[in-house]
CSV table of C-alpha atoms in Angstrom, one decimal:
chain,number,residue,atom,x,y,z
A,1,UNK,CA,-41.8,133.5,-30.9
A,2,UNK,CA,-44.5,131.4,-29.3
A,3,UNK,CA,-46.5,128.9,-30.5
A,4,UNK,CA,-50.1,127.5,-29.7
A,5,UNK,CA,-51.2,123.7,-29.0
A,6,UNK,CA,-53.8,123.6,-30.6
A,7,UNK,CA,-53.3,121.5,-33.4
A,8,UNK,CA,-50.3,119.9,-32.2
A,9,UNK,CA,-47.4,119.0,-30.2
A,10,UNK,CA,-44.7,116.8,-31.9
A,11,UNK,CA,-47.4,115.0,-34.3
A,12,UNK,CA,-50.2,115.9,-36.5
A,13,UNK,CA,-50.4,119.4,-36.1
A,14,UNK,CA,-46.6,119.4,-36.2
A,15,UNK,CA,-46.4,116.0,-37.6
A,16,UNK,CA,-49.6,115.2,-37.1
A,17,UNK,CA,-51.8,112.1,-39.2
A,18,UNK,CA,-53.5,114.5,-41.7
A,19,UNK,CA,-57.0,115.5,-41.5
A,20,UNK,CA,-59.5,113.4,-43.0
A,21,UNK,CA,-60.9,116.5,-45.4
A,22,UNK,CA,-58.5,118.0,-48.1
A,23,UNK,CA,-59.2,121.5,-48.6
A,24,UNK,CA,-59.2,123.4,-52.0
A,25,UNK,CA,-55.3,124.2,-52.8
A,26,UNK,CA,-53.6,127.0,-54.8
A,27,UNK,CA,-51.0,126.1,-57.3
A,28,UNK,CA,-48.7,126.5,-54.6
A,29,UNK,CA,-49.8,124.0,-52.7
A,30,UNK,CA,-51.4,126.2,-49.9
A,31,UNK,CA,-55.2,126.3,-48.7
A,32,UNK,CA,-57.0,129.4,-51.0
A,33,UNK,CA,-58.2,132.5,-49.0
A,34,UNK,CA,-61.6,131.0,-49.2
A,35,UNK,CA,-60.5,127.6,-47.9
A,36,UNK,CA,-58.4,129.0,-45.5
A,37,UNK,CA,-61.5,128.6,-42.8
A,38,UNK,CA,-62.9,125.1,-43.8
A,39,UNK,CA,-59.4,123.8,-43.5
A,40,UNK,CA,-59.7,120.8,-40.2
A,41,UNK,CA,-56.8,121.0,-38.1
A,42,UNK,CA,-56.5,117.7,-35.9
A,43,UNK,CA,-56.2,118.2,-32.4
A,44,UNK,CA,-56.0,114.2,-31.0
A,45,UNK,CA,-56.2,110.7,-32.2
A,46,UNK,CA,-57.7,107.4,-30.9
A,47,UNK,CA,-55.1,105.0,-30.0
A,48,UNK,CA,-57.3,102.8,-28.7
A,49,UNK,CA,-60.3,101.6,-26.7
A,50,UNK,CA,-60.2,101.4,-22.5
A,51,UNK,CA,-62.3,99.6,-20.1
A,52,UNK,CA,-65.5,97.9,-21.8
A,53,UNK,CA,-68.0,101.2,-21.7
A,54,UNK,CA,-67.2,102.8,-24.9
A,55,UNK,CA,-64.4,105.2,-23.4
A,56,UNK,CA,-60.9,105.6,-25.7
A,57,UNK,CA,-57.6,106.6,-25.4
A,58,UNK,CA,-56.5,110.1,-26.6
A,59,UNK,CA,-52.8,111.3,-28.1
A,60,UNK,CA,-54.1,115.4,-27.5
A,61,UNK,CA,-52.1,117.9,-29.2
A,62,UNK,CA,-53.9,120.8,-28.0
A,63,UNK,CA,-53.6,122.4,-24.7
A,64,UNK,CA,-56.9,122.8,-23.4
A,65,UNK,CA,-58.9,119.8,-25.6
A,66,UNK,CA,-62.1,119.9,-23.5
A,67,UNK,CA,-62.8,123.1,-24.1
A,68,UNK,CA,-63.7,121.9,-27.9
A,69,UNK,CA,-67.2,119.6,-27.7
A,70,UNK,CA,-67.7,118.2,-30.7
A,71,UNK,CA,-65.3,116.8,-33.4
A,72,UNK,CA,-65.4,115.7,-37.4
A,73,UNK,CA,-68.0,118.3,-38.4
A,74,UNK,CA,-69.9,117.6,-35.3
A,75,UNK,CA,-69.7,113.3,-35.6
A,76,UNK,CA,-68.7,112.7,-32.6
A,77,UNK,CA,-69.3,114.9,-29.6
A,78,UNK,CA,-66.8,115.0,-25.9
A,79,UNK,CA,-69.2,113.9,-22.9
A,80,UNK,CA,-66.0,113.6,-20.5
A,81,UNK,CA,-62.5,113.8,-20.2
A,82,UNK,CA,-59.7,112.6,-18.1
A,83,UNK,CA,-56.2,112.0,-17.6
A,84,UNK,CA,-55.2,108.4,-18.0
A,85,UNK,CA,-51.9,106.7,-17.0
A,86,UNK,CA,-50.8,106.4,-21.3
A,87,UNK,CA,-52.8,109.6,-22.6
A,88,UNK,CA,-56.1,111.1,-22.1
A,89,UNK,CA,-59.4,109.1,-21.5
A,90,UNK,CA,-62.5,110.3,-23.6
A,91,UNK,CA,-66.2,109.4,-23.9
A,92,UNK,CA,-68.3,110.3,-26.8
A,93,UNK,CA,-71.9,110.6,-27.0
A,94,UNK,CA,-72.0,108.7,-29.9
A,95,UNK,CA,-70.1,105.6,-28.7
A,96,UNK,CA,-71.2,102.9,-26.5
A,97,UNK,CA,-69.2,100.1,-26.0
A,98,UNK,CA,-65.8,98.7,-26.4
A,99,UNK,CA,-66.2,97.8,-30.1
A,100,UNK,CA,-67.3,101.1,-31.3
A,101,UNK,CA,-64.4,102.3,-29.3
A,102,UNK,CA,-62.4,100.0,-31.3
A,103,UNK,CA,-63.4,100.8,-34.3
A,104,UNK,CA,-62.3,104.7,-33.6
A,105,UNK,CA,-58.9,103.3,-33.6
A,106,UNK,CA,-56.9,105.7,-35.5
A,107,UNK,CA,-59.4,108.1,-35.8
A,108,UNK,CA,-58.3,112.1,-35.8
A,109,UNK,CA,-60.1,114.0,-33.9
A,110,UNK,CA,-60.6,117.3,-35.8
A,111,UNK,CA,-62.3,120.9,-35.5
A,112,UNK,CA,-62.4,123.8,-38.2
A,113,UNK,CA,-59.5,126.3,-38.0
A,114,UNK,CA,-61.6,129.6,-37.8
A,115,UNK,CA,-62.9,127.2,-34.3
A,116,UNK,CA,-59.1,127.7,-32.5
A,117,UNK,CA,-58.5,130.7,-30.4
A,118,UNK,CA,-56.9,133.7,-31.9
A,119,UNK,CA,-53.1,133.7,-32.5
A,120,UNK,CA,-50.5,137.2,-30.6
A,121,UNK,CA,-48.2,138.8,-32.5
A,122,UNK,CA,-45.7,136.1,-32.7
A,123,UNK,CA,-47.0,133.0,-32.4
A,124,UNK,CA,-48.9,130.2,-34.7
A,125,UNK,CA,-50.4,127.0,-35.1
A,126,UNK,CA,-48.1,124.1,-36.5
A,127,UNK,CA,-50.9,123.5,-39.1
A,128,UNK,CA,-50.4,127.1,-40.6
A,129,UNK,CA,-46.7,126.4,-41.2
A,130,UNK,CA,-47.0,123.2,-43.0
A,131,UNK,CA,-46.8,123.9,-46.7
A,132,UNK,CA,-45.0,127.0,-46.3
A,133,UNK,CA,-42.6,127.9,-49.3
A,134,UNK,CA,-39.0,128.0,-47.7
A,135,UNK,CA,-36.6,130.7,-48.6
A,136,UNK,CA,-33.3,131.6,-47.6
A,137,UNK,CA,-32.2,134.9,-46.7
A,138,UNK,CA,-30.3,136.0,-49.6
A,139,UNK,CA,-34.1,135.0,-51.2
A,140,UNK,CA,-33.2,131.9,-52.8
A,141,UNK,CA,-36.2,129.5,-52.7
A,142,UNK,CA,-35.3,126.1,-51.7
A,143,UNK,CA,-38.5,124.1,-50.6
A,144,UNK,CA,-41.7,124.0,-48.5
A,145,UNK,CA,-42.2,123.1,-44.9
A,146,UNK,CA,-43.5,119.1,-44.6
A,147,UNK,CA,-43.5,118.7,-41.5
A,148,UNK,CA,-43.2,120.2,-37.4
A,149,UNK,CA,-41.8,118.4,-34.2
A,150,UNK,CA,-41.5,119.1,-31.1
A,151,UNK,CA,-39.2,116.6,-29.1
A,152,UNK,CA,-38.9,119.3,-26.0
A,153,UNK,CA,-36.7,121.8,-26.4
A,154,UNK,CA,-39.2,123.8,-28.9
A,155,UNK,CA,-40.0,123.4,-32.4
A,156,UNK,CA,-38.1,121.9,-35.2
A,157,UNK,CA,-39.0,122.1,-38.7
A,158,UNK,CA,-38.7,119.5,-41.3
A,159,UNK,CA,-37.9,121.2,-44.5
A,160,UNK,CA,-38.4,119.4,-48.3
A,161,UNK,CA,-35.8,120.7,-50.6
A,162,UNK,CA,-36.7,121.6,-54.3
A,163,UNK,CA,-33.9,119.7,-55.5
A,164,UNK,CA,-34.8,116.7,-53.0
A,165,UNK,CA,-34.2,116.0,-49.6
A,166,UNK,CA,-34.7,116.6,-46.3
A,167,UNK,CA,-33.0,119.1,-43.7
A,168,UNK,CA,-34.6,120.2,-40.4
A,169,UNK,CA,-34.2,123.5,-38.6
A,170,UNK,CA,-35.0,124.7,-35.1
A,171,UNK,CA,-37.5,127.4,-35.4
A,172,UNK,CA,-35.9,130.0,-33.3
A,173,UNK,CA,-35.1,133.9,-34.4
A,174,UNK,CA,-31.5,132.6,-35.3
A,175,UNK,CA,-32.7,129.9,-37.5
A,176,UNK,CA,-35.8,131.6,-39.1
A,177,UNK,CA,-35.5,135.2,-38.5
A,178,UNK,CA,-39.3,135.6,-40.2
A,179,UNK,CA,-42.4,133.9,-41.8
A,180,UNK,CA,-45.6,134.8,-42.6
A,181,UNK,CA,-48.7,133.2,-44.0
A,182,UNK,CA,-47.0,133.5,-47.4
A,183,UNK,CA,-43.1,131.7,-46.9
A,184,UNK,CA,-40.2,131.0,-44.2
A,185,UNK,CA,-37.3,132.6,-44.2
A,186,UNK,CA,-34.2,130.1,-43.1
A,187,UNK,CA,-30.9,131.7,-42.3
A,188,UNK,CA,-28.5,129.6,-44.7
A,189,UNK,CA,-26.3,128.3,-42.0
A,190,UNK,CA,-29.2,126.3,-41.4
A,191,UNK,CA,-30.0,125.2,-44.7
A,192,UNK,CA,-27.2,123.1,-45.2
């Protein structure tokens, strides 16, 4: 099992801030068929403003940022990108000076899912595995997915329980042996 950056590393996409838009949901809490593209999966946030020319500090979850150009439906659009000393170091089109670039202060920076690269046989997107239904082998269901980190030694999952709760789970074959775009499937060794 692999994953892809973008959306996230150990944050939003994984733990990510949540995208500003909310798309349409099914009664199971999941994006509908026909949402599934509109959905906006956030691949950085502003942390801050640097230098006086408009420029801001990036958190990137994604693995190759630049080669998205514009973000938030198009409001703000990447004229350069480099590698700062605490994150990356932006400019947008749309943003002159040091207050504007203040003002993007918590901002997520966010792009369409049918916009990411295509996923291999084995891999996904921490935004697709958020809100998954969580069952256990034996097929008992026992909660949803809320949340995925990344702390360097691969993913972990954070996993709600029905009955309230919170238990997390390395997403390795041993762990979670399958999932789909439907539900997880949790060995219950690891559920406890």
């Amino acid at each position: 099992m692999s994953r892809k950056t973008p959306p996230t590393k150990a944050s939003p996409r994984r733990s990510r801030p949540k995208a500003p838009t909310t798309p349409p949901q099914a009664a199971t809490g999941r994006p509908t068929p026909d949402a599934a593209d509109d959905r906006q999966i956030v691949l950085a946030v502003v942390i801050g403003a640097h230098g006086i020319g408009g420029e801001v500090r990036l958190k990137v979850f994604a693995e190759d940022f630049s080669a998205f150009g514009a973000f938030n439906n198009g409001a703000l659009t990447l004229s350069s990108l480099r590698e700062g000393s605490n994150g990356a170091i932006a400019r947008f089109a749309e943003v002159r000076d040091r207050n504007a670039a203040e003002a993007l202060r918590g901002t997520e920076l966010t792009v369409a899912r049918d916009a990411l690269p295509g996923l291999e046989d084995g891999e996904y997107y921490h935004a697709d595995l958020i809100g998954l239904p969580v069952v256990l082998t034996t097929g008992e269901a026992i909660g949803r997915v809320v949340l995925v980190e990344n702390f360097g030694a691969g993913d972990v999952l954070e996993i709600e329980r029905d009955a309230g709760g919170r238990f997390m789970v390395p997403m390795r074959p041993e762990a979670v042996p399958e999932w789909s775009a439907e539900r997880l499937v949790v060995e219950p060794a690891f559920a406890e």
